[in-house]
Coordinates of C-alpha atoms and ligand atoms in Angstrom, one line a residue:
Chain H
M2 CA 126.8 136.2 119.9
L3 CA 127.6 133.3 117.6
N4 CA 125.3 131.1 119.5
R5 CA 122.5 133.6 119.4
S6 CA 122.7 134.2 115.7
H7 CA 122.8 130.4 115.2
D8 CA 119.6 130.1 117.3
A9 CA 117.9 132.8 115.4
A10 CA 118.7 131.0 112.1
A11 CA 117.6 127.7 113.6
S12 CA 114.3 129.2 114.8
M13 CA 113.6 130.3 111.2
S14 CA 114.4 127.0 109.6
M15 CA 111.6 124.8 108.5
T16 CA 111.1 121.4 107.0
L17 CA 109.5 121.2 103.5
A18 CA 106.1 120.2 105.0
E19 CA 106.3 123.2 107.3
K20 CA 107.2 125.6 104.5
I21 CA 104.2 124.5 102.5
L22 CA 101.8 124.8 105.4
A23 CA 103.2 128.3 106.3
R24 CA 102.7 129.4 102.7
A25 CA 99.2 127.9 102.6
S26 CA 98.2 129.5 105.9
G27 CA 99.7 132.9 105.1
R28 CA 102.2 132.8 107.9
Q29 CA 105.9 133.6 108.1
R30 CA 106.6 130.3 109.8
V31 CA 104.7 127.4 111.5
R32 CA 105.9 124.9 114.1
P33 CA 104.8 121.4 114.8
G34 CA 101.6 121.4 116.9
D35 CA 100.3 124.7 115.6
I36 CA 96.8 124.5 114.3
V37 CA 96.5 126.5 111.1
T38 CA 93.8 127.1 108.6
C39 CA 95.2 126.4 105.1
G40 CA 93.9 127.7 101.8
V41 CA 93.5 124.7 99.5
D42 CA 95.3 124.8 96.1
L43 CA 93.6 121.8 94.7
A44 CA 90.9 119.3 95.9
M45 CA 90.7 115.9 94.3
M46 CA 88.0 113.3 94.8
H47 CA 86.8 110.0 93.3
D48 CA 83.5 108.3 92.6
S49 CA 83.2 106.6 96.0
S50 CA 83.8 109.4 98.5
G51 CA 83.1 112.2 96.0
P52 CA 79.9 113.8 94.6
R53 CA 77.6 111.1 95.7
R54 CA 78.4 111.9 99.4
L55 CA 79.3 115.5 99.0
A56 CA 76.5 116.8 96.9
P57 CA 73.8 116.5 99.6
M58 CA 76.0 118.2 102.2
L59 CA 76.7 121.2 99.9
E60 CA 73.0 121.4 99.2
E61 CA 72.3 121.4 102.9
L62 CA 74.8 124.3 103.3
G63 CA 73.2 126.1 100.3
V64 CA 76.6 126.6 98.7
D65 CA 78.4 125.3 95.6
V66 CA 82.1 124.5 94.9
W67 CA 84.2 127.5 96.1
D68 CA 86.5 127.2 93.0
P69 CA 85.7 124.7 90.2
G70 CA 89.1 125.7 88.8
K71 CA 90.8 124.0 91.8
T72 CA 88.6 120.9 91.8
V73 CA 89.3 117.6 90.1
V74 CA 87.1 114.5 90.0
I75 CA 88.5 111.2 88.9
T76 CA 86.4 108.0 88.8
D77 CA 88.2 104.7 89.6
H78 CA 86.6 102.8 92.5
F79 CA 83.5 101.5 90.8
V80 CA 84.8 101.6 87.3
G81 CA 84.5 98.3 85.4
E82 CA 81.6 97.2 87.6
S83 CA 78.4 96.7 85.7
D84 CA 75.8 96.3 88.5
A85 CA 73.0 98.8 88.8
L86 CA 74.4 100.6 91.8
S87 CA 77.8 101.1 90.2
V88 CA 76.3 102.4 87.0
Q89 CA 74.1 104.8 89.0
I90 CA 77.1 106.1 91.0
Q91 CA 79.0 106.7 87.7
E92 CA 76.1 108.6 86.3
L93 CA 75.6 110.8 89.3
T94 CA 79.4 111.6 89.4
R95 CA 79.4 112.4 85.7
N96 CA 76.4 114.7 85.9
W97 CA 77.7 116.5 89.0
A98 CA 81.0 117.1 87.3
G99 CA 79.4 118.1 84.1
E100 CA 77.3 120.7 85.7
R101 CA 80.4 122.5 86.9
R102 CA 83.4 123.7 85.0
L103 CA 85.9 121.7 86.9
R104 CA 89.6 121.9 86.4
G105 CA 89.5 118.2 85.5
Y106 CA 87.0 115.4 85.2
H107 CA 88.7 112.1 84.3
E108 CA 86.3 109.2 83.9
A109 CA 87.6 105.7 83.8
Q110 CA 91.1 106.8 82.9
G111 CA 92.8 105.1 85.8
I112 CA 93.4 105.3 89.5
C113 CA 93.1 108.8 90.9
H114 CA 96.5 109.1 92.5
V115 CA 98.2 108.2 89.3
V116 CA 95.9 110.1 86.9
L117 CA 96.2 113.3 89.0
P118 CA 100.0 113.9 88.3
E119 CA 99.8 112.3 84.9
R120 CA 97.3 115.0 83.8
G121 CA 99.5 117.8 85.1
H122 CA 97.5 118.8 88.1
L123 CA 100.4 118.8 90.7
R124 CA 103.5 120.9 91.2
P125 CA 105.9 121.4 94.1
G126 CA 104.8 123.6 97.0
M127 CA 101.1 123.0 96.5
F128 CA 98.8 122.2 99.5
V129 CA 96.4 119.6 98.1
V130 CA 93.7 117.5 99.7
G131 CA 92.2 114.3 98.3
G132 CA 89.1 112.4 99.3
D133 CA 91.1 109.2 99.7
S134 CA 93.7 108.0 102.2
H135 CA 96.4 107.3 99.6
S136 CA 96.3 111.0 98.6
T137 CA 99.8 111.0 100.2
T138 CA 101.0 109.8 96.8
G139 CA 101.1 113.4 95.5
G140 CA 103.9 114.2 98.0
A141 CA 106.3 112.4 95.5
F142 CA 106.0 115.7 93.5
G143 CA 107.0 117.9 96.4
C144 CA 103.4 118.8 97.4
F145 CA 101.9 118.6 100.8
M146 CA 99.0 116.3 99.9
T147 CA 96.8 114.6 102.4
G148 CA 93.6 112.5 102.6
L149 CA 90.3 113.7 104.0
G150 CA 86.9 112.1 104.5
A151 CA 83.7 113.2 102.8
T152 CA 82.4 115.7 105.3
D153 CA 85.9 117.3 105.5
M154 CA 85.9 117.5 101.7
A155 CA 82.5 119.1 101.7
G156 CA 83.9 121.7 104.1
V157 CA 86.8 122.3 101.7
L158 CA 84.5 122.6 98.7
A159 CA 82.3 125.1 100.6
T160 CA 85.0 127.3 102.0
G161 CA 88.2 126.6 100.1
S162 CA 90.1 125.9 103.3
T163 CA 90.7 123.4 106.1
W164 CA 92.4 123.1 109.4
M165 CA 95.7 121.2 109.8
R166 CA 97.8 120.5 112.9
V167 CA 101.3 121.1 111.6
P168 CA 103.0 117.7 111.7
E169 CA 106.4 116.8 113.2
T170 CA 108.6 115.4 110.5
L171 CA 110.0 111.9 110.3
R172 CA 113.0 111.9 108.1
V173 CA 113.7 108.7 106.3
R174 CA 117.2 108.7 104.7
V175 CA 117.8 106.0 102.1
D176 CA 121.5 105.6 101.7
G177 CA 123.0 103.9 98.6
I178 CA 121.4 102.1 95.7
L179 CA 119.0 99.2 95.9
D180 CA 120.1 95.8 94.7
D181 CA 118.7 94.5 91.4
G182 CA 115.3 92.9 92.1
V183 CA 114.7 95.1 95.2
A184 CA 112.3 98.1 94.9
A185 CA 110.8 101.1 96.7
K186 CA 108.0 98.8 97.9
D187 CA 110.5 96.8 99.8
I188 CA 111.8 100.0 101.6
V189 CA 108.3 101.0 102.6
L190 CA 107.3 97.4 103.8
F191 CA 110.5 97.3 105.8
L192 CA 109.6 100.6 107.4
C193 CA 106.1 99.4 108.2
H194 CA 107.7 96.6 110.1
E195 CA 110.3 98.8 111.7
I196 CA 108.0 101.5 113.1
G197 CA 104.6 99.9 113.0
I198 CA 101.4 100.5 111.1
N199 CA 100.8 103.9 112.8
G200 CA 104.5 104.6 113.7
A201 CA 104.5 107.9 111.9
G202 CA 101.0 108.8 113.1
Y203 CA 100.1 112.4 112.4
M204 CA 103.6 113.1 111.1
A205 CA 105.1 114.2 107.7
A206 CA 107.3 111.4 106.4
E207 CA 110.0 113.0 104.3
Y208 CA 112.2 110.7 102.2
T209 CA 115.7 111.8 101.4
G210 CA 119.2 110.5 100.7
S211 CA 121.1 109.1 97.7
G212 CA 118.8 106.1 97.3
V213 CA 115.8 108.4 96.8
T214 CA 117.7 110.8 94.5
A215 CA 118.5 107.8 92.3
M216 CA 114.8 106.8 92.1
A217 CA 112.5 107.5 89.2
M218 CA 109.2 109.2 89.9
D219 CA 107.2 105.9 89.8
E220 CA 109.3 104.6 92.6
R221 CA 109.1 107.8 94.7
M222 CA 105.4 107.6 94.3
V223 CA 105.4 104.2 96.1
L224 CA 107.2 105.8 99.1
A225 CA 104.7 108.6 99.3
N226 CA 101.7 106.4 98.6
M227 CA 102.4 104.0 101.5
A228 CA 103.4 106.8 103.9
V229 CA 99.7 106.5 104.9
E230 CA 100.4 102.9 106.0
L231 CA 102.9 104.4 108.5
G232 CA 100.0 106.6 109.7
A233 CA 101.6 109.7 108.2
K234 CA 99.6 112.8 107.3
C235 CA 101.7 113.2 104.2
G236 CA 104.7 111.6 102.6
I237 CA 107.0 114.0 100.8
V238 CA 110.0 114.0 98.5
A239 CA 111.7 117.4 97.8
P240 CA 111.7 118.2 94.1
D241 CA 114.9 117.8 92.1
D242 CA 115.8 117.4 88.4
T243 CA 114.0 114.1 88.2
T244 CA 110.8 115.7 89.5
C245 CA 111.1 118.7 87.1
D246 CA 111.9 116.6 84.1
W247 CA 108.9 114.3 84.8
L248 CA 106.6 117.3 85.3
A249 CA 107.9 119.0 82.1
G250 CA 106.8 115.8 80.3
V251 CA 103.2 116.4 81.4
G252 CA 103.3 120.1 80.6
V253 CA 104.1 121.5 84.0
D254 CA 107.1 123.8 84.1
V255 CA 108.7 124.3 87.5
D256 CA 111.0 127.2 88.2
D257 CA 110.8 127.3 92.0
A258 CA 112.0 123.9 93.0
D259 CA 114.7 125.5 95.2
D260 CA 112.0 127.1 97.3
W261 CA 110.6 123.7 98.2
Q262 CA 113.4 122.1 100.1
S263 CA 113.8 121.4 103.9
D264 CA 116.4 123.7 105.5
A265 CA 119.5 121.7 106.3
D266 CA 119.2 122.7 110.0
A267 CA 115.4 122.2 110.3
T268 CA 114.3 120.3 113.3
V269 CA 112.9 116.8 112.7
A270 CA 111.2 114.6 115.4
R271 CA 112.9 111.4 114.2
D272 CA 115.5 110.2 111.8
I273 CA 115.6 106.8 110.3
T274 CA 118.4 105.7 108.0
I275 CA 118.0 102.7 105.7
D276 CA 121.0 101.1 104.0
A277 CA 119.6 100.4 100.6
A278 CA 122.3 98.0 99.5
G279 CA 121.6 95.8 102.5
L280 CA 117.9 95.5 101.9
T281 CA 116.3 92.2 100.7
P282 CA 112.9 91.8 99.1
Q283 CA 110.2 92.0 101.7
V284 CA 106.9 90.2 102.0
A285 CA 104.1 91.3 104.4
A286 CA 102.0 88.4 105.7
P287 CA 98.3 88.6 106.4
H288 CA 96.6 90.8 107.7
S289 CA 98.8 93.9 108.0
P290 CA 101.6 95.6 106.1
E291 CA 103.5 95.7 109.4
N292 CA 103.9 91.9 109.2
S293 CA 106.8 92.4 106.8
A294 CA 109.8 90.1 106.8
P295 CA 112.5 89.2 104.3
V296 CA 111.1 87.1 101.5
D297 CA 112.9 83.9 102.6
T298 CA 110.6 83.8 105.7
H299 CA 107.7 82.9 103.3
T300 CA 109.3 81.3 100.3
G301 CA 107.4 78.1 99.3
T302 CA 104.0 79.3 100.6
A303 CA 101.6 78.2 97.9
I304 CA 99.4 80.8 96.2
D305 CA 96.2 80.8 94.2
Q306 CA 96.6 84.2 92.7
A307 CA 99.1 86.9 91.9
Y308 CA 97.9 90.5 91.5
I309 CA 99.7 93.4 90.0
G310 CA 97.5 96.5 90.5
A311 CA 96.4 99.5 92.5
C312 CA 97.8 103.0 92.8
T313 CA 100.8 101.5 94.6
G314 CA 102.0 98.8 92.3
A315 CA 100.9 99.0 88.7
K316 CA 102.6 102.0 87.2
L317 CA 104.8 101.8 84.1
D318 CA 108.0 100.9 86.0
D319 CA 106.1 98.3 88.0
L320 CA 104.9 96.6 84.8
R321 CA 108.4 96.7 83.5
M322 CA 109.7 95.0 86.7
V323 CA 107.1 92.3 86.1
A324 CA 108.1 91.9 82.4
R325 CA 111.8 91.5 83.4
I326 CA 110.8 88.5 85.6
V327 CA 108.2 86.8 83.4
D328 CA 109.5 87.5 79.9
G329 CA 109.8 84.2 78.0
R330 CA 108.4 82.2 81.0
R331 CA 105.0 80.8 81.9
V332 CA 102.9 81.3 85.0
A333 CA 102.7 78.1 87.2
D334 CA 99.7 75.8 86.5
G335 CA 96.7 76.6 88.7
V336 CA 97.8 80.2 89.5
R337 CA 95.7 83.1 88.3
F338 CA 97.8 86.0 87.3
F339 CA 96.0 89.4 87.0
V340 CA 97.4 92.7 85.9
A341 CA 95.4 96.0 86.2
P342 CA 97.6 98.8 84.8
A343 CA 97.2 101.9 87.0
S344 CA 96.0 104.1 84.2
L345 CA 95.0 104.0 80.5
R346 CA 98.1 106.0 79.5
I347 CA 100.3 103.6 81.3
A348 CA 98.5 100.6 79.7
D349 CA 99.0 102.4 76.3
Q350 CA 102.7 102.9 76.7
A351 CA 103.1 99.4 78.1
E352 CA 101.3 98.1 75.0
R353 CA 103.4 100.1 72.6
E354 CA 106.7 99.0 74.1
G355 CA 105.8 95.4 74.2
T356 CA 105.6 95.1 78.0
L357 CA 101.9 94.1 78.1
E358 CA 102.5 91.5 75.3
S359 CA 105.2 89.9 77.3
L360 CA 102.9 89.8 80.4
R361 CA 100.1 88.2 78.3
A362 CA 102.5 85.7 76.8
S363 CA 103.4 84.5 80.3
G364 CA 99.7 83.9 81.1
A365 CA 98.6 87.2 82.6
T366 CA 95.0 88.5 82.2
I367 CA 94.9 92.3 81.8
L368 CA 92.1 94.0 83.7
H369 CA 90.5 97.4 83.8
S370 CA 92.6 100.3 85.0
A371 CA 90.7 100.8 88.2
C372 CA 90.9 100.0 91.9
G373 CA 89.4 96.5 91.4
A374 CA 90.7 93.8 93.6
C375 CA 92.5 96.3 95.8
I376 CA 89.0 96.9 97.3
G377 CA 87.8 93.4 96.7
L378 CA 85.9 94.2 93.5
G379 CA 86.1 92.6 90.1
P380 CA 87.4 89.2 88.8
A381 CA 90.5 89.2 90.9
R382 CA 88.5 89.1 94.2
L383 CA 89.9 86.3 96.4
G384 CA 87.6 83.4 97.2
A385 CA 87.1 81.6 100.6
G386 CA 90.3 80.2 102.0
E387 CA 92.4 81.4 99.0
V388 CA 95.9 82.8 99.2
G389 CA 97.0 85.8 97.1
I390 CA 100.1 87.9 96.7
S391 CA 99.6 91.5 95.6
S392 CA 101.6 94.6 94.7
S393 CA 98.9 96.8 96.3
S394 CA 99.3 98.5 99.7
R395 CA 96.8 96.9 102.2
N396 CA 96.2 93.3 103.2
F397 CA 93.7 93.8 106.0
Q398 CA 91.4 90.9 106.6
G399 CA 88.7 90.6 104.0
R400 CA 89.9 93.7 102.0
M401 CA 90.8 91.8 98.8
G402 CA 88.1 89.2 99.0
D403 CA 86.5 86.7 101.4
P404 CA 87.2 87.2 105.1
S405 CA 88.9 83.8 105.1
S406 CA 91.3 84.7 102.3
Q407 CA 94.9 85.6 102.9
T408 CA 96.8 88.3 101.1
Y409 CA 100.6 88.7 101.1
L410 CA 102.0 92.1 100.0
S411 CA 105.3 92.5 98.1
S412 CA 107.0 94.4 95.3
P413 CA 106.0 93.8 91.6
Y414 CA 109.2 91.7 91.2
T415 CA 108.2 89.4 94.0
V416 CA 104.6 89.1 92.8
A417 CA 105.9 88.1 89.4
A418 CA 108.4 85.6 90.6
S419 CA 105.7 84.0 92.8
A420 CA 103.3 83.8 89.9
L421 CA 105.9 81.8 88.0
A422 CA 106.8 79.6 90.9
G423 CA 103.2 78.9 92.1
C424 CA 104.4 79.9 95.6
I425 CA 106.1 82.9 97.2
A426 CA 109.5 83.2 95.6
D427 CA 112.6 85.4 95.7
P428 CA 112.7 87.4 92.5
R429 CA 116.5 87.6 92.5
G430 CA 116.6 84.1 91.2
Y431 CA 114.6 85.1 88.1
L432 CA 116.6 88.2 86.9
Chain B
M10 CA 77.9 115.8 129.2
N11 CA 76.4 112.7 127.6
A12 CA 74.1 110.4 129.4
P13 CA 75.9 107.2 130.5
G14 CA 76.3 104.5 127.9
R15 CA 77.5 100.9 127.7
A16 CA 81.1 100.2 126.5
W17 CA 81.9 98.0 123.6
V18 CA 85.6 97.3 123.9
Y19 CA 87.9 96.1 121.1
G20 CA 91.6 95.8 120.7
D21 CA 94.3 97.4 118.5
D22 CA 94.3 98.1 114.8
I23 CA 90.6 98.1 114.1
N24 CA 90.7 99.3 110.5
T25 CA 88.1 100.9 108.3
D26 CA 87.7 97.7 106.2
L27 CA 86.4 96.0 109.3
L28 CA 84.2 98.9 110.3
A29 CA 82.8 99.5 106.8
P30 CA 83.4 96.5 104.5
A31 CA 84.0 97.6 100.9
A32 CA 81.5 95.1 99.5
Y33 CA 78.7 97.2 101.0
L34 CA 80.0 100.7 100.2
K35 CA 77.8 101.1 97.2
G36 CA 74.5 100.4 99.0
S37 CA 72.6 102.2 101.7
M38 CA 74.3 103.4 104.9
E39 CA 71.8 101.3 107.0
D40 CA 72.7 98.1 105.1
L41 CA 76.5 98.9 105.5
A42 CA 76.1 99.6 109.2
S43 CA 74.4 96.2 109.7
H44 CA 77.8 94.7 108.5
C45 CA 79.9 96.8 110.7
L46 CA 82.7 94.7 112.4
E47 CA 81.0 91.5 111.3
D48 CA 84.3 89.8 110.6
L49 CA 85.4 90.5 114.2
D50 CA 82.2 90.4 116.3
A51 CA 79.0 89.3 114.7
D52 CA 77.0 90.5 117.7
F53 CA 78.1 94.1 117.6
A54 CA 75.9 95.5 114.9
A55 CA 72.8 93.6 116.2
C56 CA 73.2 94.5 119.8
A57 CA 74.7 98.0 119.9
R58 CA 72.2 100.6 121.3
E59 CA 71.6 104.3 121.3
G60 CA 74.1 106.1 123.6
D61 CA 76.7 103.3 123.6
V62 CA 80.4 104.1 123.7
F63 CA 83.0 102.5 121.3
V64 CA 86.3 101.8 123.0
A65 CA 89.5 100.6 121.2
G66 CA 93.2 100.2 121.7
E67 CA 95.9 101.6 119.4
N68 CA 95.3 102.8 115.9
L69 CA 91.5 102.8 115.7
G70 CA 90.3 103.5 112.2
I71 CA 93.5 103.1 110.3
G72 CA 93.2 102.5 106.6
S73 CA 90.8 104.0 104.1
S74 CA 89.4 107.5 104.3
R75 CA 85.9 106.2 104.1
E76 CA 83.7 108.2 106.4
Q77 CA 81.3 105.3 106.4
A78 CA 83.4 103.8 109.1
P79 CA 82.5 106.2 111.9
Q80 CA 79.1 106.8 110.3
A81 CA 78.3 103.1 110.7
L82 CA 79.1 103.3 114.4
Q83 CA 76.9 106.4 114.6
I84 CA 74.0 104.7 112.9
L85 CA 74.2 101.8 115.3
G86 CA 73.8 104.2 118.2
I87 CA 77.4 104.9 119.2
R88 CA 77.7 108.4 120.6
T89 CA 81.2 108.6 121.8
V90 CA 84.5 107.0 120.6
L91 CA 87.5 106.4 122.8
A92 CA 90.8 104.9 121.8
K93 CA 94.5 104.9 122.8
S94 CA 95.3 106.3 119.4
F95 CA 93.6 106.9 116.0
G96 CA 94.2 106.7 112.3
R97 CA 94.2 110.4 111.6
I98 CA 91.5 110.5 108.9
F99 CA 89.1 108.4 111.1
Y100 CA 89.7 110.8 113.9
R101 CA 88.8 113.8 111.8
N102 CA 85.8 112.0 110.2
A103 CA 84.3 111.0 113.5
L104 CA 84.6 114.6 114.9
N105 CA 83.1 116.0 111.7
L106 CA 80.1 113.8 112.2
G107 CA 79.7 115.3 115.6
M108 CA 80.8 112.4 117.7
P109 CA 83.1 113.2 120.7
T110 CA 86.2 111.3 119.8
L111 CA 88.8 111.2 122.5
V112 CA 92.4 109.9 122.9
C113 CA 92.1 107.9 126.1
P114 CA 95.6 106.5 127.1
H115 CA 94.1 104.2 129.7
A116 CA 91.3 102.8 127.5
D117 CA 92.5 99.3 128.3
R118 CA 91.1 99.7 131.9
I119 CA 87.6 99.7 130.5
R120 CA 85.7 96.4 130.1
S121 CA 82.9 95.6 127.7
G122 CA 79.6 96.4 129.3
D123 CA 81.0 99.0 131.7
R124 CA 78.7 102.0 132.1
L125 CA 80.6 105.1 131.1
R126 CA 79.8 108.8 131.4
V127 CA 82.0 110.8 129.1
D128 CA 82.7 114.5 129.7
A129 CA 84.3 115.6 126.4
A130 CA 84.8 119.2 127.4
A131 CA 86.6 118.2 130.6
G132 CA 88.3 115.3 128.9
V133 CA 87.3 112.7 131.5
V134 CA 85.6 109.3 131.3
H135 CA 83.8 108.4 134.5
N136 CA 83.5 104.6 134.7
L137 CA 80.3 104.2 136.7
S138 CA 80.8 100.4 136.9
T139 CA 84.2 100.6 138.6
G140 CA 84.1 104.1 140.1
E141 CA 87.3 105.0 138.2
D142 CA 87.9 108.3 136.4
L143 CA 90.1 108.1 133.3
A144 CA 91.7 111.2 131.8
C145 CA 91.6 111.8 128.1
E146 CA 93.6 114.3 126.0
S147 CA 91.4 117.4 125.7
L148 CA 90.1 118.4 122.3
P149 CA 91.4 121.7 120.9
D150 CA 88.8 124.5 121.3
H151 CA 87.9 124.7 117.6
L152 CA 87.0 120.9 117.6
L153 CA 85.1 121.1 120.8
E154 CA 83.0 123.9 119.4
M155 CA 82.4 122.0 116.1
V156 CA 81.4 118.8 118.0
S157 CA 79.0 120.7 120.3
D158 CA 77.4 122.2 117.1
G159 CA 76.7 118.7 116.0
G160 CA 79.6 118.3 113.5
L161 CA 81.2 120.1 110.6
I162 CA 78.1 120.7 108.5
P163 CA 75.9 122.2 111.2
H164 CA 79.0 124.2 112.4
L165 CA 79.6 125.6 108.9
K166 CA 75.9 126.3 108.5
K167 CA 76.0 128.4 111.6
K168 CA 79.0 130.2 110.3
L169 CA 78.0 130.7 106.7
V170 CA 74.6 132.4 107.5
Ligands
SF4_28 S1 93.9 101.3 94.1 FE1 93.4 100.7 96.2 S2 94.6 101.9 97.5 FE2 94.6 102.9 95.5 S3 92.9 104.4 95.5 FE3 92.1 102.5 94.7 S4 91.3 101.4 96.5 FE4 92.6 103.0 97.3

């Protein structure tokens, strides 16, 4: 009897990702492997994969956006570029958005994954699709948010729904508190090395544990953002007081956070536990995030450029990490140091509190709040044979510049310390 | 079943930046396609022909969501994509474009230049050069139907009228 009732309870338990997909597909419960059709609560797209590619497909289908009130367009990829094609793409995007009463159109306000929550578009329990792989970032707010390509997005805009294979869950437990000078980025780089670049392929990566509970939203966003580097369909953190306080700050009141938690006895496919206190700063060598190793493997490697940017590594807390390292110091001779704050709001706040001033005083050049060098555009593009260290998420060959350039990835702390040293350096010596 | 095509075989971790370099994303698809894989194999874009089969190892198409990655392959004539495993967005994108895209656990038994006949519905690759048949994971029915309609847009067109 006891056993049976336990089984019955277990068969009803679900992970957070499963609960959201069950709700979005109108089912009582879903199991990993089920293929379900989900109603989309919000569709987000940017200037590269958005209207310029979708509009012709919608025209061919003879339909328009199913629900402009659930559609958000944010320009970030070709922002700050002044060539004719970029200007043309901005114009097309602006006009397309202008012709529809969209829930949001945010032009040149920052990188989509950061602007989306900042403008109050996300809340726990939502099923959200984004026309960009790092759409997993939204999972930091307790959403199931995943990336789709352009044709898939056209299908969503035409019908308001899309199919999903319900993912198994990989549970990453972060136990304890990170040492000073070690950040969420180090956790996720460590994971890339531990399980490989597609090690969570098709799965939901749920981050839990005391180390995650202790993290501010900016840091949780890094974990969710780079879930895609693990191959995951989504990265997710269950909402708690930190989530609700942050959302209240952008005008989103949450009263159902308790509904959006994994059941304690839910089945997960894999458990990984990370001892936060034992973790050292990590650096990923070219040309893959999975080439991560403790920073001392690479200390002393000379660099031409240090870059703080992208949806991954240029939020307010990231800029504050950099300021803690560089305040009152100067960047090494011969090193270019670029900082592209992830959004205008972040840049504003960093300006007001003096963070940007301290970065400038150290020799940093502040760039547009856009994707920029993360996709090899703008003044921080790496030249032939150059070596860079970056707080962004991908160091694939040629991504950040010339195919012969080399990009190392690390936390903002480590990028900043390396800028000062002129070579890859352990930030813990600069705190 | 597709007519036989020549195999182009590559290794693991072929990412979307290699398939569709960001520097050419703003321009025409034809121009972008001419730079497909140029950092890995300068011959590919110039020599791929209509009906060829793209074969890769683990994690084909990891990285960006850019649909231009499978679309570049399609423009160069690739009609079928086989890999041991895929980045999930690339997998969806390629199917949405109407390309049979199959998980083929033994893709490493195929050599560049082999002539392959791919039966997507049955989930089998016939290697006409070696006589070997390789099993693939079969596509779920809804995806098979979408691919046989020519991709998501033609499929939706049929359903929306
Ligand atoms: S900053 Fe980089 S990773 Fe983030 S959305 Fe832009 S291109 Fe993608």
